């Protein structure tokens, strides 16, 4: 009897434990609720599982868990224009006020036309013009002064479509993904073609990504002393790192020194980062975000049969490479049940 | 009576708590046992206390706790020659074997003389020669191939005085300091004039500092594809970051994006890093290590009245600046009761 009693007791206990665990499993909330069930979400969840389960053949030690994210068009909206380009354009009037002679000089005169409403005029701006504008608005000042200016602008600026601060236009599913990867021991980095000091002014607040985990394009600086004798780092009009295309792989090596296990991008500027990531040993996840949702966001790139634009260049050859190399392609339209936290 | 009982009881309880706490405090082991009691150790402990105690006016949020360390001469021995220079010199014979025509060409012929025992010949090598040797031994290969070569050399190489691997010649008090700072929420970085990819091959094992927390001098790389179609980053003979002098402050801004709260160095190459650190708001700790212990290590620099050597340049003006700016100066002889873990 005693044995039987214990046997029954232990069965009941076992059943209780099972029920408890089952209940717990069901009670566990989905870490990616804005993602629809399907191959894309499954590829992400499977990757995290095999790389973080001890004993798995593809287990990755926590110290090596690096995931890199492009920003514009991958973590937040990049249309109709990169937010930093908007910052540069909208900094021109103050510049012209201080130096009125610039009002009649290109590219400053072109920018004034654009800001007066002639949006088509923006097409006149060449790469060289943009660098001239960047140099005029974002150099010759200390890093601290630049950071203060950028923060002031970001607090006041509104995007043309949603009339919200740019910092609210992040994709909810990507925010969930950042949190999910971090909860699984991944260190998340932004690897952006944008200016790294610009992105560093808000990345911690907006994405929970600290300055030292933001890799981006960078101007050189000059070490000098202020009138108070204190050292200053002055931004120089000289490009030190062009963090686009091959620059992304090179700068990941330079600034992180480890090959990522997962990388996320949305344009030809991310191609080498995705290639470099995928070429590593073991399980690697390379992901492209396809903007195919004209209603909730924008539609551009190959799925729409549209020519690639300068902003957010997602070309047919890039799409073909993704398929060939076994990268995962997110369809914004089909894979996400919600795009922004402020919209249902 | 009851009140009296409780009063006695609570007194006893209070006494017990006090004893328990006292015992606990005594049982707490000193985190810096290799440091002699004195002003230097006290300055470090006080700094950690005021920056990590909640409610302290100089409290630093954990995310902002950055401490940067020069490597050669600050974390490990730099005399008679930087270990990476030894690596470059000792890589020359294999190079000459592959390309025999180099044996009669300077600077390769000079290096062969040095390795044959003519140590004075090393003085013939100019900065330009050293860069030529670096280019010949450490470029034109992938980052992975370089890393494998460097690891192989480090495992076999022995320093001339202690006949030990270079990686054992770290200062025990500095290892304790790294651990102490990390235990108090500081993120520890190496900021070295040496090649960052060279230092990254061992920093995690030797100091517990991961690759992404090693900032150093860096050559440019080229993104290309191997015969298997896989991407490769090839080291180029072009200096991208010269992480010495003003380069240290500039590269801290570039790669970390935060001003350190504590910085440690030992030579003129660290001056701007120490200035930049000390110039920040709140409590900041800038520290110079003075090599004044000819018996246990080496003595060089101002305290010895010796001229600064090219290696480990600690000049009188640097010492004067330290005094003027309120930096802490470690006397190896007086502040450390043990220098290496392998020596008593």
XYZ file of C-alpha atoms in Angstrom:
688
model
C 0.000 0.000 0.000
C 2.694 2.336 0.904
C 4.402 1.812 -2.415
C 1.129 2.190 -4.170
C 0.452 5.350 -2.265
C 3.803 6.786 -3.221
C 3.334 5.609 -6.747
C -0.023 7.380 -6.967
C 1.402 10.387 -5.195
C 4.324 10.633 -7.544
C 2.050 10.198 -10.558
C -0.153 12.973 -9.265
C 2.937 15.061 -8.641
C 4.238 14.338 -12.116
C 0.879 15.218 -13.605
C 0.817 18.408 -11.577
C 4.288 19.313 -12.757
C 3.321 18.614 -16.355
C 0.199 20.698 -16.029
C 2.128 23.470 -14.394
C 4.734 23.430 -17.150
C 2.094 23.234 -19.844
C 0.315 26.154 -18.277
C 3.557 28.038 -18.073
C 4.361 27.348 -21.701
C 0.970 28.618 -22.750
C 1.288 31.590 -20.467
C 4.629 32.513 -22.078
C 3.890 35.476 -24.246
C 5.004 35.475 -27.861
C 8.115 37.681 -28.040
C 7.239 38.680 -31.619
C 3.498 39.450 -31.506
C 3.591 41.887 -34.454
C 4.967 39.168 -36.708
C 2.513 36.915 -38.519
C 3.141 33.191 -38.263
C 4.965 31.942 -41.360
C 8.321 31.101 -42.885
C 9.961 34.452 -42.050
C 9.102 34.485 -38.370
C 9.958 30.783 -38.180
C 13.398 31.360 -39.736
C 14.166 33.970 -37.068
C 12.889 31.874 -34.158
C 14.713 28.756 -35.436
C 17.964 30.698 -35.773
C 17.734 32.000 -32.216
C 16.879 28.515 -30.935
C 19.789 26.668 -32.572
C 22.348 29.311 -31.671
C 21.333 29.659 -28.027
C 20.415 26.113 -26.972
C 23.285 24.487 -25.064
C 24.254 21.214 -26.680
C 23.019 22.371 -30.081
C 25.633 21.786 -32.785
C 25.254 25.395 -33.829
C 25.402 26.822 -30.308
C 27.117 30.211 -30.131
C 28.801 31.274 -26.869
C 27.113 34.404 -25.463
C 30.199 36.592 -25.986
C 30.083 35.914 -29.725
C 26.401 36.694 -30.226
C 26.467 39.798 -32.423
C 23.524 41.047 -34.485
C 23.845 44.093 -36.752
C 21.037 46.281 -38.077
C 21.024 48.863 -40.792
C 18.909 51.803 -39.654
C 17.220 53.799 -42.444
C 14.588 51.582 -44.054
C 15.398 48.660 -41.737
C 14.604 49.972 -38.255
C 12.675 53.069 -39.268
C 11.143 54.874 -42.240
C 13.579 56.238 -44.848
C 11.061 57.747 -47.298
C 10.659 60.294 -48.727
C 14.141 61.277 -47.496
C 16.655 60.100 -44.861
C 16.069 62.010 -41.643
C 19.679 63.187 -41.491
C 19.354 64.678 -44.972
C 16.254 66.499 -43.689
C 18.368 67.718 -40.767
C 20.997 69.056 -43.134
C 18.447 70.750 -45.410
C 16.543 72.292 -42.514
C 19.805 73.601 -41.020
C 20.450 75.710 -44.123
C 18.173 78.709 -43.306
C 20.034 79.391 -40.029
C 23.300 79.109 -41.923
C 22.115 81.562 -44.582
C 20.924 83.943 -41.884
C 24.444 83.972 -40.444
C 26.078 84.214 -43.895
C 23.577 85.949 -46.237
C 25.934 85.693 -49.216
C 25.199 81.938 -49.343
C 21.561 82.564 -50.385
C 22.613 83.054 -53.984
C 25.157 80.258 -54.075
C 24.412 76.648 -55.024
C 23.693 74.244 -53.444
C 22.351 76.536 -50.680
C 20.017 78.386 -53.063
C 18.629 75.033 -54.260
C 17.903 73.978 -50.685
C 16.050 77.231 -50.028
C 13.867 76.506 -53.091
C 13.138 73.010 -51.800
C 12.197 74.306 -48.371
C 9.901 76.916 -49.971
C 7.905 74.043 -51.453
C 9.645 73.209 -54.725
C 10.166 69.559 -53.805
C 11.267 68.637 -57.324
C 14.297 70.895 -56.905
C 15.805 68.313 -54.556
C 16.706 66.234 -57.605
C 19.213 68.907 -58.589
C 21.352 68.060 -55.564
C 24.315 65.841 -56.419
C 26.327 63.686 -53.996
C 28.966 66.409 -54.042
C 26.342 69.022 -53.160
C 25.164 66.905 -50.231
C 28.696 66.601 -48.901
C 29.123 70.377 -49.262
C 25.909 70.875 -47.275
C 27.039 68.347 -44.658
C 30.369 70.142 -44.337
C 28.664 73.531 -44.013
C 26.071 72.458 -41.439
C 27.831 69.734 -39.436
C 31.553 70.534 -39.235
C 33.776 73.170 -37.663
C 32.083 72.581 -34.320
C 32.798 70.313 -31.377
C 31.173 66.892 -31.097
C 29.228 68.168 -28.072
C 27.915 71.214 -29.953
C 26.857 69.037 -32.906
C 25.114 66.596 -30.609
C 23.199 69.404 -28.862
C 22.077 70.864 -32.234
C 20.965 67.485 -33.557
C 18.973 66.741 -30.399
C 17.243 70.120 -30.598
C 16.248 69.484 -34.209
C 15.043 65.933 -33.544
C 12.800 67.137 -30.724
C 11.108 69.708 -32.967
C 11.124 68.108 -36.438
C 8.097 66.257 -37.797
C 7.991 63.895 -40.759
C 5.786 65.025 -43.679
C 3.327 62.088 -43.666
C 2.564 61.134 -40.075
C 3.440 64.544 -38.593
C 5.360 62.795 -35.847
C 8.944 63.048 -34.605
C 11.210 60.866 -36.744
C 12.142 58.962 -33.618
C 8.571 57.599 -33.411
C 8.706 56.128 -36.926
C 10.439 52.929 -35.892
C 8.967 49.606 -36.930
C 7.317 47.846 -34.010
C 8.230 44.350 -35.308
C 11.900 45.356 -35.483
C 11.775 46.794 -31.965
C 10.360 43.427 -30.820
C 13.139 41.673 -32.713
C 15.844 43.793 -31.033
C 14.383 42.998 -27.616
C 13.991 39.292 -28.474
C 17.615 38.979 -29.629
C 18.880 40.823 -26.544
C 16.782 38.606 -24.271
C 18.636 35.709 -25.914
C 22.078 37.135 -25.207
C 22.645 38.889 -28.519
C 24.451 42.213 -28.491
C 22.590 44.438 -30.967
C 24.440 46.974 -33.120
C 23.292 49.619 -35.553
C 25.478 49.646 -38.684
C 24.250 52.657 -40.622
C 25.231 54.574 -43.737
C 24.144 57.648 -41.774
C 26.458 59.679 -39.591
C 27.320 57.712 -36.493
C 27.428 60.749 -34.225
C 23.969 61.792 -35.465
C 22.487 58.349 -34.799
C 24.253 58.112 -31.433
C 22.299 61.127 -30.188
C 19.087 59.071 -30.050
C 19.893 55.347 -30.502
C 19.951 54.591 -26.783
C 16.593 56.233 -26.135
C 14.908 54.979 -29.310
C 16.328 51.445 -29.633
C 18.108 50.741 -26.346
C 21.373 50.683 -28.306
C 24.231 52.543 -26.572
C 26.633 54.850 -28.498
C 29.437 52.271 -28.472
C 27.154 49.915 -30.421
C 26.478 52.383 -33.208
C 28.770 52.023 -36.234
C 28.247 54.557 -39.000
C 29.758 56.886 -41.519
C 32.150 59.252 -39.786
C 33.982 62.453 -40.442
C 37.481 62.941 -39.150
C 37.975 65.092 -36.056
C 40.694 67.439 -34.919
C 41.961 67.471 -31.330
C 42.424 71.016 -30.104
C 41.900 73.219 -27.032
C 39.131 75.722 -26.261
C 39.700 79.215 -24.862
C 39.333 77.671 -21.380
C 42.260 75.362 -22.129
C 40.034 72.293 -22.204
C 40.446 69.759 -25.019
C 37.883 69.734 -27.821
C 37.230 67.356 -30.710
C 36.257 69.456 -33.709
C 34.399 67.831 -36.611
C 36.340 68.168 -39.853
C 34.968 68.234 -43.431
C 36.863 65.045 -44.283
C 35.211 61.642 -44.634
C 36.979 59.037 -42.511
C 34.527 56.115 -42.787
C 31.983 55.700 -45.577
C 29.822 53.073 -43.937
C 27.959 51.885 -47.011
C 28.424 48.834 -49.243
C 31.862 47.280 -48.597
C 32.343 49.916 -45.876
C 29.813 48.093 -43.688
C 31.804 44.843 -43.655
C 35.085 46.726 -43.211
C 33.801 48.874 -40.362
C 32.221 45.904 -38.571
C 35.681 44.364 -38.614
C 37.250 47.665 -37.532
C 34.857 48.568 -34.752
C 33.472 45.244 -33.519
C 36.191 42.802 -34.531
C 33.777 39.881 -34.735
C 31.699 38.625 -37.633
C 27.971 39.000 -36.886
C 25.773 35.924 -36.587
C 22.748 37.868 -37.766
C 22.454 40.941 -39.985
C 19.469 42.938 -41.178
C 19.291 45.398 -44.042
C 17.057 46.650 -46.847
C 19.201 47.994 -49.667
C 22.230 47.531 -51.877
C 24.205 49.441 -49.249
C 23.720 46.417 -46.963
C 24.735 43.745 -49.473
C 28.310 43.214 -48.282
C 27.271 43.157 -44.617
C 24.748 40.417 -45.396
C 27.252 38.457 -47.524
C 29.980 38.753 -44.898
C 27.609 37.612 -42.149
C 26.230 34.660 -44.113
C 29.733 33.463 -45.086
C 30.670 32.696 -41.471
C 30.678 29.192 -39.988
C 27.618 27.657 -38.347
C 24.123 29.106 -38.379
C 24.021 32.651 -39.748
C 20.973 34.742 -40.494
C 20.998 37.388 -43.234
C 17.745 39.265 -43.675
C 16.413 41.852 -46.127
C 13.320 43.944 -45.462
C 11.178 44.429 -48.572
C 9.029 47.552 -48.589
C 5.895 46.254 -50.299
C 3.241 47.946 -48.218
C 2.112 51.140 -49.944
C -0.848 51.470 -47.638
C 0.732 51.228 -44.205
C 4.197 52.502 -45.204
C 5.719 52.673 -48.705
C 6.224 50.308 -51.626
C 9.468 50.501 -53.554
C 11.955 48.071 -55.051
C 11.705 44.908 -57.143
C 8.455 43.439 -55.815
C 6.652 46.473 -57.163
C 8.333 46.386 -60.520
C 9.429 49.903 -59.689
C 12.853 51.235 -60.489
C 15.063 51.537 -57.432
C 15.211 55.070 -56.127
C 18.307 56.723 -54.748
C 16.794 56.494 -51.302
C 16.366 52.906 -50.174
C 17.883 51.243 -53.179
C 16.552 47.668 -53.209
C 17.321 46.421 -56.710
C 16.287 43.300 -58.582
C 19.903 41.960 -58.569
C 19.940 42.328 -54.763
C 16.686 40.408 -54.522
C 18.124 37.712 -56.796
C 21.223 37.444 -54.621
C 19.062 37.086 -51.522
C 17.266 34.130 -53.079
C 20.517 32.561 -54.322
C 22.358 32.973 -51.007
C 19.505 31.791 -48.832
C 18.835 35.096 -47.127
C 15.476 35.646 -45.479
C 13.277 38.319 -47.074
C 10.693 40.048 -44.897
C 7.567 41.163 -46.710
C 6.323 44.133 -44.738
C 2.850 43.563 -46.144
C 2.581 39.861 -45.359
C 4.899 39.260 -42.412
C 3.895 42.139 -40.154
C 0.445 42.512 -38.624
C 1.365 45.924 -37.256
C 3.972 48.366 -38.555
C 4.074 51.178 -35.980
C 3.286 51.213 -32.293
C 1.008 54.228 -32.798
C -1.172 52.511 -35.398
C -3.406 49.525 -34.891
C 9.322 44.944 32.462
C 8.075 44.159 29.083
C 9.413 47.399 27.656
C 12.679 46.781 29.393
C 12.776 43.265 27.964
C 12.146 44.545 24.488
C 14.604 47.306 24.997
C 17.251 44.812 26.058
C 16.227 42.484 23.266
C 16.453 45.186 20.659
C 19.799 46.308 22.027
C 21.039 42.755 21.804
C 19.615 42.507 18.326
C 21.246 45.768 17.299
C 24.542 44.603 18.741
C 24.217 41.325 16.905
C 23.517 43.147 13.648
C 26.485 45.400 14.225
C 28.734 42.437 14.964
C 27.448 40.592 11.956
C 28.061 43.590 9.716
C 31.441 44.207 11.264
C 32.364 40.593 10.697
C 31.127 40.799 7.155
C 33.121 43.944 6.510
C 36.257 42.313 7.841
C 35.560 39.177 5.859
C 35.302 41.203 2.650
C 38.539 40.604 0.850
C 40.524 43.567 -0.411
C 39.906 43.777 -4.185
C 43.362 45.295 -4.702
C 45.676 43.137 -2.556
C 48.793 43.829 -4.677
C 48.456 47.547 -4.058
C 50.123 49.012 -0.974
C 47.962 51.243 1.188
C 48.611 54.887 0.381
C 47.461 57.914 -1.606
C 47.450 56.133 -4.991
C 45.306 53.191 -3.930
C 43.074 55.561 -1.969
C 42.548 57.808 -5.013
C 41.365 54.804 -7.033
C 39.083 53.431 -4.314
C 37.625 56.896 -3.610
C 36.932 57.438 -7.309
C 35.087 54.136 -7.580
C 33.131 54.871 -4.414
C 31.885 58.342 -5.408
C 30.993 57.320 -8.958
C 29.116 54.150 -8.018
C 27.316 55.053 -4.785
C 23.678 55.910 -5.461
C 22.848 59.328 -4.085
C 26.455 60.477 -4.417
C 26.695 63.838 -6.196
C 29.218 62.331 -8.565
C 27.257 59.141 -9.216
C 27.672 57.823 -12.770
C 24.878 55.709 -14.319
C 26.176 52.192 -15.102
C 25.812 52.645 -18.878
C 28.255 55.569 -18.801
C 30.975 53.857 -16.769
C 33.842 53.623 -19.243
C 37.479 53.059 -18.260
C 40.246 53.021 -20.882
C 43.685 51.450 -20.552
C 46.763 51.844 -22.673
C 48.383 48.448 -23.075
C 52.180 48.480 -23.596
C 53.798 49.721 -20.393
C 50.438 50.149 -18.646
C 48.969 46.633 -18.564
C 52.113 44.707 -19.468
C 55.861 45.052 -19.993
C 56.958 47.149 -22.983
C 60.750 46.864 -22.561
C 63.115 46.209 -24.217
C 60.743 46.338 -27.209
C 56.980 46.272 -27.859
C 55.846 42.696 -28.376
C 54.270 43.503 -31.733
C 57.572 44.909 -32.960
C 59.171 41.609 -31.878
C 56.459 39.802 -33.851
C 57.262 41.844 -36.936
C 61.033 41.319 -36.580
C 60.691 37.598 -35.938
C 58.401 37.239 -38.962
C 61.174 38.460 -41.278
C 63.139 35.166 -41.633
C 60.102 33.317 -43.026
C 59.516 36.222 -45.382
C 63.133 36.129 -46.574
C 62.905 32.373 -47.042
C 59.962 32.896 -49.389
C 61.602 35.852 -51.151
C 65.411 35.371 -50.868
C 66.133 38.612 -52.740
C 64.974 40.540 -49.631
C 67.990 39.293 -47.618
C 70.213 41.962 -49.143
C 67.642 44.760 -49.025
C 67.151 47.174 -46.121
C 65.367 47.158 -43.769
C 65.127 43.334 -44.033
C 68.922 42.885 -43.953
C 69.084 45.037 -40.806
C 66.479 42.863 -39.103
C 68.453 39.722 -39.952
C 71.530 41.297 -38.275
C 69.473 42.110 -35.174
C 68.115 38.573 -34.980
C 71.651 37.171 -35.347
C 72.553 38.973 -32.134
C 73.565 42.473 -33.196
C 71.020 44.167 -30.924
C 72.518 47.611 -31.512
C 71.571 47.346 -35.189
C 67.940 47.875 -34.179
C 68.684 51.577 -33.746
C 69.189 51.814 -37.502
C 65.497 51.165 -38.062
C 63.509 54.336 -38.736
C 59.729 54.785 -38.369
C 59.512 54.403 -42.144
C 61.463 51.135 -41.973
C 59.099 49.812 -39.310
C 56.077 50.614 -41.446
C 57.726 48.880 -44.400
C 58.310 45.807 -42.219
C 54.725 45.940 -40.949
C 53.431 46.153 -44.506
C 55.619 43.238 -45.605
C 54.746 40.928 -42.699
C 51.176 41.889 -41.808
C 49.328 42.916 -44.981
C 48.167 41.285 -48.190
C 46.450 38.584 -46.161
C 42.972 38.158 -44.722
C 42.179 39.220 -41.173
C 41.645 35.528 -40.301
C 45.044 34.503 -41.692
C 46.765 37.339 -39.803
C 45.030 36.399 -36.584
C 46.075 32.740 -36.949
C 49.722 33.740 -37.582
C 49.793 36.109 -34.622
C 48.315 33.478 -32.287
C 50.892 30.928 -33.417
C 53.728 33.352 -32.726
C 52.359 34.405 -29.336
C 52.117 30.787 -28.216
C 55.767 30.109 -29.079
C 57.524 33.439 -28.405
C 59.348 34.115 -25.146
C 60.486 37.467 -23.818
C 64.268 37.876 -23.401
C 64.346 38.498 -19.624
C 61.796 36.223 -17.955
C 61.734 33.630 -20.774
C 57.962 33.565 -20.572
C 55.216 34.135 -23.134
C 54.524 37.853 -23.507
C 50.957 37.189 -22.457
C 52.183 36.274 -18.956
C 53.963 39.601 -18.483
C 50.861 41.478 -17.368
C 50.974 43.465 -14.144
C 49.026 41.729 -11.393
C 47.925 45.033 -9.774
C 46.479 46.193 -13.097
C 44.663 42.879 -13.570
C 43.168 43.387 -10.097
C 42.202 46.921 -11.086
C 40.458 45.731 -14.274
C 38.479 43.192 -12.252
C 37.695 45.732 -9.522
C 36.383 48.286 -12.023
C 34.290 45.658 -13.813
C 32.857 44.440 -10.511
C 31.735 48.038 -10.022
C 29.970 48.237 -13.361
C 32.774 49.770 -15.411
C 33.225 48.641 -18.984
C 36.966 48.263 -19.506
C 38.591 49.101 -22.848
C 42.116 48.772 -24.165
C 43.157 51.875 -26.124
C 46.530 50.951 -27.576
C 49.042 52.424 -29.980
C 49.586 48.822 -31.096
C 47.647 47.170 -33.892
C 44.116 46.538 -32.741
C 43.762 43.275 -34.653
C 47.003 42.022 -33.064
C 45.833 42.887 -29.537
C 42.376 41.455 -30.211
C 43.883 38.013 -30.755
C 44.649 37.704 -27.023
C 42.900 40.505 -25.083
C 39.887 38.394 -24.149
C 42.000 35.538 -22.807
C 44.641 37.708 -21.142
C 42.546 40.582 -19.743
C 38.920 39.479 -20.105
C 38.486 42.295 -22.638
C 36.492 41.301 -25.747
C 37.532 42.348 -29.284
C 34.864 45.042 -29.497
C 36.459 46.729 -26.474
C 39.904 46.948 -28.052
C 40.645 50.260 -29.810
C 43.999 50.482 -31.524
C 45.984 51.551 -34.539
C 44.470 50.050 -37.666
C 45.344 49.469 -41.266
C 42.700 49.823 -43.925
C 41.172 46.664 -45.385
C 39.896 45.714 -48.805
C 36.664 43.772 -49.280
C 37.074 41.092 -51.921
C 36.152 37.472 -52.675
C 38.219 34.290 -52.337
C 38.445 31.566 -54.993
C 35.503 29.889 -53.241
C 33.415 33.017 -53.822
C 33.349 33.848 -50.117
C 34.011 37.423 -49.018
C 37.399 38.264 -47.522
C 38.761 41.327 -45.757
C 42.354 41.764 -46.892
C 44.736 43.892 -44.812
C 46.115 46.802 -46.826
C 49.447 48.645 -46.334
C 47.604 51.890 -45.568
C 47.290 53.362 -42.095
C 43.654 54.174 -41.279
C 43.925 54.966 -37.543
C 47.132 56.025 -35.803
C 45.987 55.450 -32.245
C 48.694 57.434 -30.483
C 48.677 60.937 -28.981
C 45.642 62.899 -30.265
C 44.598 59.704 -32.089
C 43.640 58.132 -28.759
C 41.100 60.846 -27.917
C 39.806 60.908 -31.501
C 39.421 57.127 -31.719
C 37.718 56.903 -28.310
C 35.157 59.334 -29.714
C 34.979 57.382 -32.986
C 34.718 53.883 -31.554
C 33.158 54.334 -28.114
C 31.318 57.622 -28.496
C 31.499 58.389 -24.778
C 34.155 60.202 -22.777
C 35.838 57.838 -20.298
C 35.485 58.438 -16.568
C 38.856 56.806 -15.906
C 41.928 56.463 -18.108
C 45.298 54.824 -17.514
C 48.507 55.319 -19.448
C 52.274 55.557 -19.075
C 53.692 57.681 -21.875
C 53.397 60.809 -23.989
C 51.283 58.749 -26.381
C 48.597 58.695 -23.673
C 48.652 62.405 -22.851
C 45.602 63.461 -24.875
C 43.540 60.494 -23.657
C 44.279 61.502 -20.056
C 43.557 65.195 -20.739
C 40.312 64.399 -22.555
C 39.177 62.130 -19.740
C 40.032 64.562 -16.967
C 38.274 67.459 -18.745
C 34.856 65.792 -18.424
C 32.265 66.798 -15.821
C 32.111 65.199 -12.377
C 34.693 62.867 -10.896
C 37.270 61.738 -13.450
C 40.393 59.717 -12.837
C 43.487 60.102 -15.022
C 46.415 57.909 -14.060
C 50.035 57.539 -15.211
C 52.165 54.520 -14.365
C 55.754 55.459 -13.571
C 58.326 52.738 -14.218
C 60.711 53.305 -11.304
C 61.434 49.717 -10.335
C 64.686 48.589 -11.950
C 64.814 45.498 -9.772
C 61.395 43.957 -10.311
C 60.758 45.432 -13.787
C 62.475 48.423 -15.434
C 63.238 52.020 -14.508
C 62.909 54.654 -17.175
C 61.564 58.174 -17.464
C 61.772 61.334 -15.334
C 61.977 59.799 -11.860
C 65.267 58.216 -12.843
C 66.676 61.347 -14.419
C 67.021 59.228 -17.521
C 66.243 60.503 -20.969
C 62.989 59.157 -22.345
C 63.568 56.294 -24.751
C 61.596 55.795 -27.912
C 59.876 52.871 -26.240
C 57.742 53.967 -23.333
C 58.346 57.644 -23.625
C 57.533 59.151 -20.205
C 59.035 62.628 -20.320
C 59.554 65.255 -17.643
C 56.976 67.589 -19.292
C 54.419 64.765 -19.109
C 55.194 64.286 -15.423
C 54.857 68.025 -14.871
C 51.479 68.031 -16.621
C 50.305 65.152 -14.448
C 51.107 67.154 -11.326
C 49.526 70.322 -12.702
C 46.322 68.604 -13.888
C 45.839 66.522 -10.775
C 46.446 63.158 -12.388
C 47.368 60.242 -10.170
C 50.880 58.850 -10.654
C 51.504 55.219 -9.746
C 55.001 54.468 -8.505
C 55.575 50.845 -9.440
C 58.245 50.635 -6.748
C 56.229 52.087 -3.889
C 52.585 51.409 -4.773
C 52.792 47.752 -5.766
C 53.758 44.972 -3.376
C 53.759 42.474 -6.230
C 54.335 43.109 -9.925
C 53.686 39.755 -11.621
C 51.488 36.832 -10.633
C 54.433 34.454 -11.172
C 56.747 36.288 -8.770
C 56.287 36.702 -5.049
